[in-house]
């Protein structure tokens, strides 16, 4: 018997095919032996508690708190360098925090190294093993676990079917497209029925159409398997379209974690407001009681303006919430139009020089070509009030 702590969970990582900072080890780890039957049918709960990690003068994680619920697909979204990959590697066991904890189903796994979080299977690769065909790539972890050949081939073929490539088992990586290779990588990560799936920008090197297909495919599989999934991306559209919840990271911290709709409609900070979707910034004046703001000749109610914000502020509103009408004495002018299909985005210059984007139906926009004198207003309360920039 060993006195080592039992592996608390299993982790599967699908790294991006060509991410410059992500060329790290990919790991698929086995489910604990006692847990084979239930693995991947019950998603694990993952908690990051006050994770801090510095690399020399760089603070990669600055007190990251985050909980991923069982069976949830949570997208970790943020600009390059904000600490997403570092957070993912903490969960895989490749990285140890300076302080803070990683809990899986309530168990502290922070100090359990990667090779003991899994059942002894780590492979160093950020894409498929080039000398193995697709079937053997998928079956690799099973082989490491000494699963018999017939059984691992049966299982690999099952997984190839699951990712939509039932006839590709004999092909080598160079005979597969990028999208197919990522499907194989996904099958490989799922082969050992991990309870947590980690995906680090798995779609970023693929072309647009393949990316869209694979988005749907990953989401379908993830829901079918009920597997708790942490999906790292810097692409807000990808995060919003795939995830149950999106955690927006900024400089090593979590700014907000919410459903895509909440995040979009009620961003907690100006950073989130401007990172997710398109946002206008317009000058306004916040009343002394912080309850209303004056802009565009209107007085509008505002939500929870910070106490230190009074007087001159910036007011944040989405293009689809900006109203533009012809004429009026405001002195605003349409300076450009961008046809988007059903809608058209107008660029309007306010008399003070501020540029505002407004989305109108293409039908309505047709009456407001560039050069038209217009009036800009906000029919609703703005999304956020922020310090003047
Ligand atoms: N092994 C390392 N050595 C030095 N700096 C690192 C290392 N890993 C990450 N960093 C730095 O930590 C920050 C966060 O990196 P990372 O987690 O890869 O960000 P993201 O995945 O969000 O782009 C970056 O400034 C990066 O350069
Ligand atoms: Mg990264």
Tab-separated table of C-alpha atoms and ligand atoms in Angstrom:
chain	number	residue	atom	x	y	z
A	1	UNK	CA	0.000	0.000	0.000
A	2	UNK	CA	1.063	3.496	-0.611
A	3	UNK	CA	0.473	6.468	1.619
A	4	UNK	CA	0.191	8.787	-1.355
A	5	UNK	CA	-3.051	10.674	-1.535
A	6	UNK	CA	-5.469	8.985	-3.871
A	7	UNK	CA	-5.998	10.781	-7.152
A	8	UNK	CA	-8.999	12.951	-6.609
A	9	UNK	CA	-9.989	13.229	-10.167
A	10	UNK	CA	-8.888	12.739	-13.687
A	11	UNK	CA	-8.064	15.470	-16.080
A	12	UNK	CA	-7.890	15.572	-19.816
A	13	UNK	CA	-6.240	18.355	-21.684
A	14	UNK	CA	-6.615	19.278	-25.331
A	15	UNK	CA	-4.089	21.975	-26.025
A	16	UNK	CA	-4.306	24.266	-28.970
A	17	UNK	CA	-2.635	22.901	-32.071
A	18	UNK	CA	-0.245	25.793	-32.446
A	19	UNK	CA	-0.529	28.230	-29.561
A	20	UNK	CA	2.867	29.826	-28.904
A	21	UNK	CA	2.442	29.839	-25.131
A	22	UNK	CA	0.523	26.607	-25.142
A	23	UNK	CA	3.066	24.169	-26.467
A	24	UNK	CA	2.992	22.393	-23.183
A	25	UNK	CA	2.410	18.823	-22.285
A	26	UNK	CA	-0.967	17.380	-23.004
A	27	UNK	CA	-2.198	15.017	-20.429
A	28	UNK	CA	-4.954	12.580	-20.281
A	29	UNK	CA	-5.367	11.017	-16.956
A	30	UNK	CA	-7.283	8.003	-15.980
A	31	UNK	CA	-10.281	7.984	-13.761
A	32	UNK	CA	-9.552	6.484	-10.368
A	33	UNK	CA	-9.782	2.734	-10.646
A	34	UNK	CA	-12.643	2.536	-8.184
A	35	UNK	CA	-14.618	5.037	-10.148
A	36	UNK	CA	-14.626	3.567	-13.633
A	37	UNK	CA	-18.318	3.015	-13.960
A	38	UNK	CA	-19.349	6.499	-12.940
A	39	UNK	CA	-16.524	8.429	-14.549
A	40	UNK	CA	-17.743	11.092	-16.930
A	41	UNK	CA	-21.370	10.368	-16.096
A	42	UNK	CA	-21.119	12.616	-13.060
A	43	UNK	CA	-19.268	15.841	-13.606
A	44	UNK	CA	-16.862	17.000	-10.943
A	45	UNK	CA	-16.924	20.326	-9.130
A	46	UNK	CA	-13.739	22.343	-9.607
A	47	UNK	CA	-12.752	25.206	-7.334
A	48	UNK	CA	-9.886	27.657	-7.635
A	49	UNK	CA	-9.365	29.414	-4.318
A	50	UNK	CA	-7.153	32.511	-4.175
A	51	UNK	CA	-4.664	31.176	-6.729
A	52	UNK	CA	-1.505	33.231	-6.993
A	53	UNK	CA	1.406	32.520	-9.293
A	54	UNK	CA	4.309	34.748	-10.237
A	55	UNK	CA	7.052	34.164	-12.788
A	56	UNK	CA	9.846	36.523	-11.810
A	57	UNK	CA	8.401	40.015	-12.074
A	58	UNK	CA	5.259	38.780	-13.883
A	59	UNK	CA	2.142	38.044	-11.888
A	60	UNK	CA	0.312	35.428	-13.955
A	61	UNK	CA	-2.423	34.784	-11.385
A	62	UNK	CA	-3.258	37.401	-8.806
A	63	UNK	CA	-5.731	35.716	-6.493
A	64	UNK	CA	-7.995	33.780	-8.851
A	65	UNK	CA	-11.285	32.591	-7.341
A	66	UNK	CA	-13.582	30.498	-9.493
A	67	UNK	CA	-15.962	27.563	-9.172
A	68	UNK	CA	-16.898	25.305	-12.081
A	69	UNK	CA	-20.123	23.422	-11.455
A	70	UNK	CA	-20.658	19.725	-12.214
A	71	UNK	CA	-21.298	19.119	-15.899
A	72	UNK	CA	-20.840	22.760	-16.776
A	73	UNK	CA	-18.926	24.157	-19.740
A	74	UNK	CA	-17.188	27.195	-18.343
A	75	UNK	CA	-15.263	29.450	-20.700
A	76	UNK	CA	-12.232	31.239	-19.342
A	77	UNK	CA	-12.155	34.372	-21.480
A	78	UNK	CA	-9.616	37.152	-21.515
A	79	UNK	CA	-6.903	38.857	-23.530
A	80	UNK	CA	-3.591	37.184	-24.210
A	81	UNK	CA	-1.391	37.037	-21.114
A	82	UNK	CA	-4.186	37.369	-18.540
A	83	UNK	CA	-3.412	33.977	-16.976
A	84	UNK	CA	-5.868	31.578	-18.645
A	85	UNK	CA	-3.364	28.879	-19.572
A	86	UNK	CA	-1.674	29.145	-16.181
A	87	UNK	CA	-5.029	28.537	-14.481
A	88	UNK	CA	-5.687	25.526	-16.699
A	89	UNK	CA	-2.246	24.096	-16.001
A	90	UNK	CA	-2.876	24.395	-12.263
A	91	UNK	CA	-5.865	22.111	-12.649
A	92	UNK	CA	-3.941	19.649	-14.825
A	93	UNK	CA	-1.161	19.579	-12.243
A	94	UNK	CA	1.584	21.042	-14.440
A	95	UNK	CA	1.829	24.180	-12.397
A	96	UNK	CA	1.843	24.811	-8.656
A	97	UNK	CA	0.530	28.056	-7.195
A	98	UNK	CA	2.612	30.249	-4.874
A	99	UNK	CA	-0.490	30.304	-2.715
A	100	UNK	CA	-4.118	29.268	-2.973
A	101	UNK	CA	-5.780	25.951	-3.639
A	102	UNK	CA	-7.271	23.798	-6.370
A	103	UNK	CA	-10.146	21.636	-5.156
A	104	UNK	CA	-11.858	18.875	-7.110
A	105	UNK	CA	-15.071	17.613	-5.572
A	106	UNK	CA	-13.989	19.324	-2.381
A	107	UNK	CA	-10.652	17.560	-2.220
A	108	UNK	CA	-7.460	19.604	-2.200
A	109	UNK	CA	-5.368	18.488	-5.184
A	110	UNK	CA	-3.023	21.488	-5.202
A	111	UNK	CA	0.088	19.531	-4.256
A	112	UNK	CA	-0.723	16.360	-6.174
A	113	UNK	CA	1.610	16.253	-9.173
A	114	UNK	CA	0.237	15.594	-12.638
A	115	UNK	CA	1.529	12.042	-12.777
A	116	UNK	CA	-0.398	11.197	-9.629
A	117	UNK	CA	-3.539	13.044	-10.535
A	118	UNK	CA	-3.741	10.702	-13.444
A	119	UNK	CA	-3.046	6.993	-13.267
A	120	UNK	CA	0.399	7.325	-14.710
A	121	UNK	CA	-0.178	8.527	-18.189
A	122	UNK	CA	1.333	11.782	-19.380
A	123	UNK	CA	2.314	12.455	-22.912
A	124	UNK	CA	4.349	15.312	-24.130
A	125	UNK	CA	2.607	16.651	-27.162
A	126	UNK	CA	0.601	19.581	-28.301
A	127	UNK	CA	-0.791	17.721	-31.244
A	128	UNK	CA	-1.131	14.067	-32.142
A	129	UNK	CA	1.751	11.608	-32.119
A	130	UNK	CA	2.838	11.736	-35.778
A	131	UNK	CA	4.031	8.128	-35.897
A	132	UNK	CA	0.744	6.687	-34.615
A	133	UNK	CA	-2.430	6.368	-36.612
A	134	UNK	CA	-5.651	7.944	-35.327
A	135	UNK	CA	-6.820	4.776	-33.563
A	136	UNK	CA	-3.523	4.309	-31.747
A	137	UNK	CA	-3.444	7.984	-30.803
A	138	UNK	CA	-6.855	7.644	-29.207
A	139	UNK	CA	-5.913	4.352	-27.563
A	140	UNK	CA	-2.569	5.597	-26.271
A	141	UNK	CA	-3.711	6.226	-22.719
A	142	UNK	CA	-5.460	2.869	-22.569
A	143	UNK	CA	-2.260	1.177	-23.665
A	144	UNK	CA	-0.350	2.946	-20.902
A	145	UNK	CA	-2.934	1.551	-18.522
A	146	UNK	CA	-2.261	-1.927	-19.894
A	147	UNK	CA	-5.670	-2.347	-21.431
A	148	UNK	CA	-5.612	-5.310	-23.846
A	149	UNK	CA	-5.270	-4.627	-27.561
A	150	UNK	CA	-8.719	-5.821	-28.609
A	151	UNK	CA	-10.425	-3.866	-25.875
A	152	UNK	CA	-8.511	-0.649	-26.507
A	153	UNK	CA	-9.167	-0.834	-30.230
A	154	UNK	CA	-12.849	-1.423	-29.556
A	155	UNK	CA	-12.882	1.569	-27.239
A	156	UNK	CA	-10.871	3.746	-29.660
A	157	UNK	CA	-13.275	2.927	-32.489
A	158	UNK	CA	-16.169	3.860	-30.215
A	159	UNK	CA	-14.533	7.230	-29.573
A	160	UNK	CA	-13.738	7.774	-33.248
A	161	UNK	CA	-17.421	7.235	-33.901
A	162	UNK	CA	-18.294	9.667	-31.114
A	163	UNK	CA	-16.240	12.453	-32.721
A	164	UNK	CA	-17.632	11.734	-36.179
A	165	UNK	CA	-14.596	9.988	-37.703
A	166	UNK	CA	-15.537	6.308	-37.654
A	167	UNK	CA	-13.596	5.472	-40.820
A	168	UNK	CA	-10.422	7.407	-40.061
A	169	UNK	CA	-8.782	5.049	-37.572
A	170	UNK	CA	-5.996	3.950	-39.933
A	171	UNK	CA	-4.989	7.429	-41.017
A	172	UNK	CA	-1.870	9.126	-39.755
A	173	UNK	CA	-1.981	12.737	-38.518
A	174	UNK	CA	-0.470	14.084	-41.751
A	175	UNK	CA	-3.382	12.501	-43.629
A	176	UNK	CA	-5.926	14.412	-41.547
A	177	UNK	CA	-7.099	18.032	-41.752
A	178	UNK	CA	-6.565	20.364	-38.795
A	179	UNK	CA	-10.176	20.000	-37.722
A	180	UNK	CA	-9.978	16.208	-37.951
A	181	UNK	CA	-6.773	16.221	-35.915
A	182	UNK	CA	-8.478	18.214	-33.183
A	183	UNK	CA	-11.380	15.743	-33.186
A	184	UNK	CA	-8.875	12.936	-32.706
A	185	UNK	CA	-7.189	14.915	-29.914
A	186	UNK	CA	-10.592	15.296	-28.281
A	187	UNK	CA	-11.266	11.571	-28.591
A	188	UNK	CA	-7.853	10.888	-27.080
A	189	UNK	CA	-8.604	13.179	-24.157
A	190	UNK	CA	-11.944	11.465	-23.575
A	191	UNK	CA	-10.624	7.916	-23.901
A	192	UNK	CA	-9.990	7.459	-20.217
A	193	UNK	CA	-13.335	8.877	-19.164
A	194	UNK	CA	-11.900	11.850	-17.330
A	195	UNK	CA	-14.177	13.785	-15.051
A	196	UNK	CA	-12.749	17.125	-16.082
A	197	UNK	CA	-12.020	18.153	-19.661
A	198	UNK	CA	-9.551	20.956	-20.278
A	199	UNK	CA	-9.448	22.713	-23.618
A	200	UNK	CA	-6.881	25.398	-24.282
A	201	UNK	CA	-7.854	27.384	-27.363
A	202	UNK	CA	-8.502	24.159	-29.275
A	203	UNK	CA	-10.054	25.951	-32.241
A	204	UNK	CA	-7.779	28.935	-32.659
A	205	UNK	CA	-5.641	27.484	-35.458
A	206	UNK	CA	-8.586	26.301	-37.558
A	207	UNK	CA	-10.316	28.195	-40.329
A	208	UNK	CA	-13.617	29.889	-39.654
A	209	UNK	CA	-16.014	27.287	-41.003
A	210	UNK	CA	-14.311	24.316	-39.350
A	211	UNK	CA	-14.161	26.303	-36.135
A	212	UNK	CA	-17.926	26.839	-36.168
A	213	UNK	CA	-18.608	23.146	-36.801
A	214	UNK	CA	-16.265	22.046	-34.056
A	215	UNK	CA	-17.757	24.505	-31.604
A	216	UNK	CA	-21.093	22.793	-31.970
A	217	UNK	CA	-19.502	19.375	-31.921
A	218	UNK	CA	-17.580	19.974	-28.705
A	219	UNK	CA	-20.653	21.440	-27.052
A	220	UNK	CA	-22.816	18.480	-28.111
A	221	UNK	CA	-20.293	15.945	-26.843
A	222	UNK	CA	-19.733	17.796	-23.606
A	223	UNK	CA	-23.455	17.896	-22.874
A	224	UNK	CA	-23.955	14.303	-23.892
A	225	UNK	CA	-21.196	13.159	-21.542
A	226	UNK	CA	-22.063	15.616	-18.774
A	227	UNK	CA	-18.380	16.278	-18.326
A	228	UNK	CA	-17.211	19.341	-16.401
A	229	UNK	CA	-15.267	21.374	-18.941
A	230	UNK	CA	-12.958	24.339	-18.684
A	231	UNK	CA	-12.595	25.954	-22.083
A	232	UNK	CA	-9.918	28.601	-22.516
A	233	UNK	CA	-10.344	31.172	-25.263
A	234	UNK	CA	-9.539	34.793	-26.080
A	235	UNK	CA	-12.429	34.845	-28.574
A	236	UNK	CA	-15.495	36.391	-26.970
A	237	UNK	CA	-17.858	35.105	-29.640
A	238	UNK	CA	-16.616	31.563	-29.088
A	239	UNK	CA	-17.073	31.908	-25.335
A	240	UNK	CA	-20.543	33.448	-25.542
A	241	UNK	CA	-21.823	30.903	-28.059
A	242	UNK	CA	-20.548	27.757	-26.336
A	243	UNK	CA	-20.451	28.234	-22.598
A	244	UNK	CA	-22.960	27.817	-19.804
A	245	UNK	CA	-21.036	30.523	-17.999
A	246	UNK	CA	-18.182	32.752	-18.992
A	247	UNK	CA	-15.482	33.871	-16.575
A	248	UNK	CA	-13.789	37.018	-17.814
A	249	UNK	CA	-10.191	37.291	-16.662
A	250	UNK	CA	-8.085	40.417	-16.549
A	251	UNK	CA	-4.501	40.630	-15.314
A	252	UNK	CA	-4.578	37.372	-13.368
A	253	UNK	CA	-7.911	37.968	-11.711
A	254	UNK	CA	-11.507	37.079	-12.432
A	255	UNK	CA	-13.558	40.164	-13.234
A	256	UNK	CA	-16.947	38.505	-13.603
A	257	UNK	CA	-18.399	35.051	-14.029
A	258	UNK	CA	-21.900	34.885	-15.412
A	259	UNK	CA	-24.133	33.481	-18.112
A	260	UNK	CA	-23.419	34.897	-21.567
A	261	UNK	CA	-26.669	36.903	-21.525
A	262	UNK	CA	-25.998	38.423	-18.072
A	263	UNK	CA	-22.425	39.229	-18.954
A	264	UNK	CA	-23.538	41.048	-22.068
A	265	UNK	CA	-26.466	42.928	-20.545
A	266	UNK	CA	-25.048	43.621	-17.088
A	267	UNK	CA	-21.258	43.720	-17.158
A	268	UNK	CA	-19.865	44.299	-13.675
A	269	UNK	CA	-16.909	46.398	-14.780
A	270	UNK	CA	-15.933	48.644	-17.666
A	271	UNK	CA	-13.305	46.079	-18.661
A	272	UNK	CA	-15.943	43.361	-19.083
A	273	UNK	CA	-18.315	45.786	-20.792
A	274	UNK	CA	-15.744	46.666	-23.414
A	275	UNK	CA	-14.154	43.233	-23.828
A	276	UNK	CA	-17.469	41.496	-24.481
A	277	UNK	CA	-19.336	42.868	-27.482
A	278	UNK	CA	-19.103	46.381	-28.902
A	279	UNK	CA	-19.509	49.328	-26.538
A	280	UNK	CA	-19.853	53.079	-26.926
A	281	UNK	CA	-18.292	55.565	-24.534
A	282	UNK	CA	-19.985	58.954	-24.373
A	283	UNK	CA	-19.386	61.892	-22.018
A	284	UNK	CA	-22.070	62.596	-19.412
A	285	UNK	CA	-22.602	64.215	-16.021
A	286	UNK	CA	-23.550	62.115	-13.026
A	287	UNK	CA	-25.901	63.767	-10.507
A	288	UNK	CA	-24.693	64.317	-6.947
A	289	UNK	CA	-26.881	61.462	-5.664
A	290	UNK	CA	-25.418	59.080	-8.264
A	291	UNK	CA	-28.903	58.057	-9.398
A	292	UNK	CA	-29.130	59.806	-12.762
A	293	UNK	CA	-26.845	60.893	-15.547
A	294	UNK	CA	-27.205	63.700	-18.057
A	295	UNK	CA	-26.108	63.147	-21.630
A	296	UNK	CA	-27.337	63.947	-25.142
A	297	UNK	CA	-29.763	66.448	-23.598
A	298	UNK	CA	-31.440	63.662	-21.636
A	299	UNK	CA	-31.512	62.642	-18.009
A	300	UNK	CA	-31.377	58.876	-17.539
A	301	UNK	CA	-31.472	56.626	-14.477
A	302	UNK	CA	-28.305	54.588	-13.805
A	303	UNK	CA	-27.526	51.414	-11.873
A	304	UNK	CA	-25.156	51.442	-8.927
A	305	UNK	CA	-22.574	54.065	-9.885
A	306	UNK	CA	-19.501	53.795	-7.674
A	307	UNK	CA	-19.413	56.358	-4.851
A	308	UNK	CA	-16.224	58.007	-6.143
A	309	UNK	CA	-17.876	58.709	-9.490
A	310	UNK	CA	-19.599	62.079	-9.551
A	311	UNK	CA	-19.781	64.885	-12.065
A	312	UNK	CA	-18.043	64.293	-15.393
A	313	UNK	CA	-18.153	60.599	-16.351
A	314	UNK	CA	-18.199	58.299	-19.365
A	315	UNK	CA	-21.492	56.588	-20.133
A	316	UNK	CA	-21.375	53.107	-21.734
A	317	UNK	CA	-24.104	51.913	-24.092
A	318	UNK	CA	-24.351	49.204	-26.766
A	319	UNK	CA	-24.798	50.140	-30.464
A	320	UNK	CA	-28.178	48.384	-30.539
A	321	UNK	CA	-29.351	50.620	-27.682
A	322	UNK	CA	-28.524	53.884	-29.422
A	323	UNK	CA	-31.372	55.623	-31.226
A	324	UNK	CA	-30.634	57.797	-34.266
A	325	UNK	CA	-33.282	59.986	-35.883
A	326	UNK	CA	-33.043	62.413	-38.781
A	327	UNK	CA	-32.798	66.162	-38.128
A	328	UNK	CA	-33.275	67.802	-34.766
A	329	UNK	CA	-31.073	70.509	-33.338
A	330	UNK	CA	-28.414	68.318	-31.767
A	331	UNK	CA	-25.818	68.855	-34.465
A	332	UNK	CA	-24.744	65.207	-34.757
A	333	UNK	CA	-23.774	63.936	-38.230
A	334	UNK	CA	-23.650	60.464	-39.765
A	335	UNK	CA	-20.043	59.951	-40.903
A	336	UNK	CA	-20.191	56.363	-42.103
A	337	UNK	CA	-22.342	53.273	-42.577
A	338	UNK	CA	-21.408	49.604	-42.494
A	339	UNK	CA	-23.804	47.124	-44.033
A	340	UNK	CA	-24.110	44.007	-41.843
A	341	UNK	CA	-27.023	42.272	-43.580
A	342	UNK	CA	-30.245	42.658	-41.638
A	343	UNK	CA	-28.752	45.534	-39.689
A	344	UNK	CA	-26.511	48.423	-40.577
A	345	UNK	CA	-24.040	50.077	-38.225
A	346	UNK	CA	-23.980	53.865	-38.398
A	347	UNK	CA	-21.007	55.869	-37.231
A	348	UNK	CA	-22.205	59.209	-35.903
A	349	UNK	CA	-20.119	62.139	-34.759
A	350	UNK	CA	-21.486	64.199	-31.861
A	351	UNK	CA	-20.865	67.981	-31.786
A	352	UNK	CA	-18.127	67.504	-29.136
A	353	UNK	CA	-16.240	65.147	-31.476
A	354	UNK	CA	-17.268	61.875	-29.754
A	355	UNK	CA	-17.870	59.027	-32.178
A	356	UNK	CA	-20.893	56.811	-31.503
A	357	UNK	CA	-21.823	53.530	-33.174
A	358	UNK	CA	-25.500	52.748	-33.626
A	359	UNK	CA	-27.080	49.599	-35.075
A	360	UNK	CA	-30.269	50.172	-37.023
A	361	UNK	CA	-32.349	47.931	-39.209
A	362	UNK	CA	-30.969	48.193	-42.723
A	363	UNK	CA	-34.367	49.514	-43.774
A	364	UNK	CA	-34.231	52.435	-41.305
A	365	UNK	CA	-30.575	53.113	-41.971
A	366	UNK	CA	-31.235	53.577	-45.677
A	367	UNK	CA	-32.839	56.941	-44.837
A	368	UNK	CA	-29.689	58.124	-42.994
A	369	UNK	CA	-26.732	58.098	-45.417
A	370	UNK	CA	-23.371	59.627	-44.531
A	371	UNK	CA	-23.650	63.400	-44.208
A	372	UNK	CA	-27.168	63.366	-42.725
A	373	UNK	CA	-27.727	65.634	-39.713
A	374	UNK	CA	-29.203	63.505	-36.928
A	375	UNK	CA	-30.134	63.359	-33.260
A	376	UNK	CA	-28.698	60.648	-31.035
A	377	UNK	CA	-30.496	59.468	-27.905
A	378	UNK	CA	-30.648	56.544	-25.508
A	379	UNK	CA	-34.107	55.050	-25.032
A	380	UNK	CA	-32.912	52.919	-22.089
A	381	UNK	CA	-30.693	53.291	-19.084
A	382	UNK	CA	-27.039	52.913	-20.092
A	383	UNK	CA	-25.125	49.711	-19.408
A	384	UNK	CA	-22.595	51.334	-17.106
A	385	UNK	CA	-21.143	54.595	-15.905
A	386	UNK	CA	-17.343	54.740	-15.698
A	387	UNK	CA	-14.585	57.210	-14.870
A	388	UNK	CA	-13.910	59.665	-17.676
A	389	UNK	CA	-11.129	58.659	-20.024
B	1	LIG	N1	6.623	29.445	-17.505
B	1	LIG	C1	6.548	30.764	-17.533
B	1	LIG	N2	7.635	31.543	-17.351
B	1	LIG	C2	7.554	32.889	-17.376
B	1	LIG	N3	6.427	33.565	-17.571
B	1	LIG	C3	5.295	32.862	-17.771
B	1	LIG	C4	5.287	31.436	-17.776
B	1	LIG	N4	4.024	31.009	-17.985
B	1	LIG	C5	3.279	32.115	-18.130
B	1	LIG	N5	4.036	33.231	-17.994
B	1	LIG	C6	3.551	34.625	-18.064
B	1	LIG	O1	2.398	34.724	-17.255
B	1	LIG	C7	1.403	35.519	-17.893
B	1	LIG	C8	0.143	34.690	-18.090
B	1	LIG	O2	0.412	33.700	-19.067
B	1	LIG	P1	-0.691	32.690	-19.603
B	1	LIG	O3	-1.349	32.021	-18.461
B	1	LIG	O4	-0.036	31.837	-20.610
B	1	LIG	O5	-1.726	33.691	-20.279
B	1	LIG	P2	-2.896	33.410	-21.359
B	1	LIG	O6	-3.062	31.929	-21.495
B	1	LIG	O7	-4.111	34.091	-20.783
B	1	LIG	O8	-2.457	34.077	-22.612
B	1	LIG	C9	2.030	36.020	-19.165
B	1	LIG	O9	2.587	37.292	-18.932
B	1	LIG	C10	3.095	34.998	-19.458
B	1	LIG	O10	4.134	35.555	-20.222
B	2	LIG	MG1	-2.898	30.709	-23.213
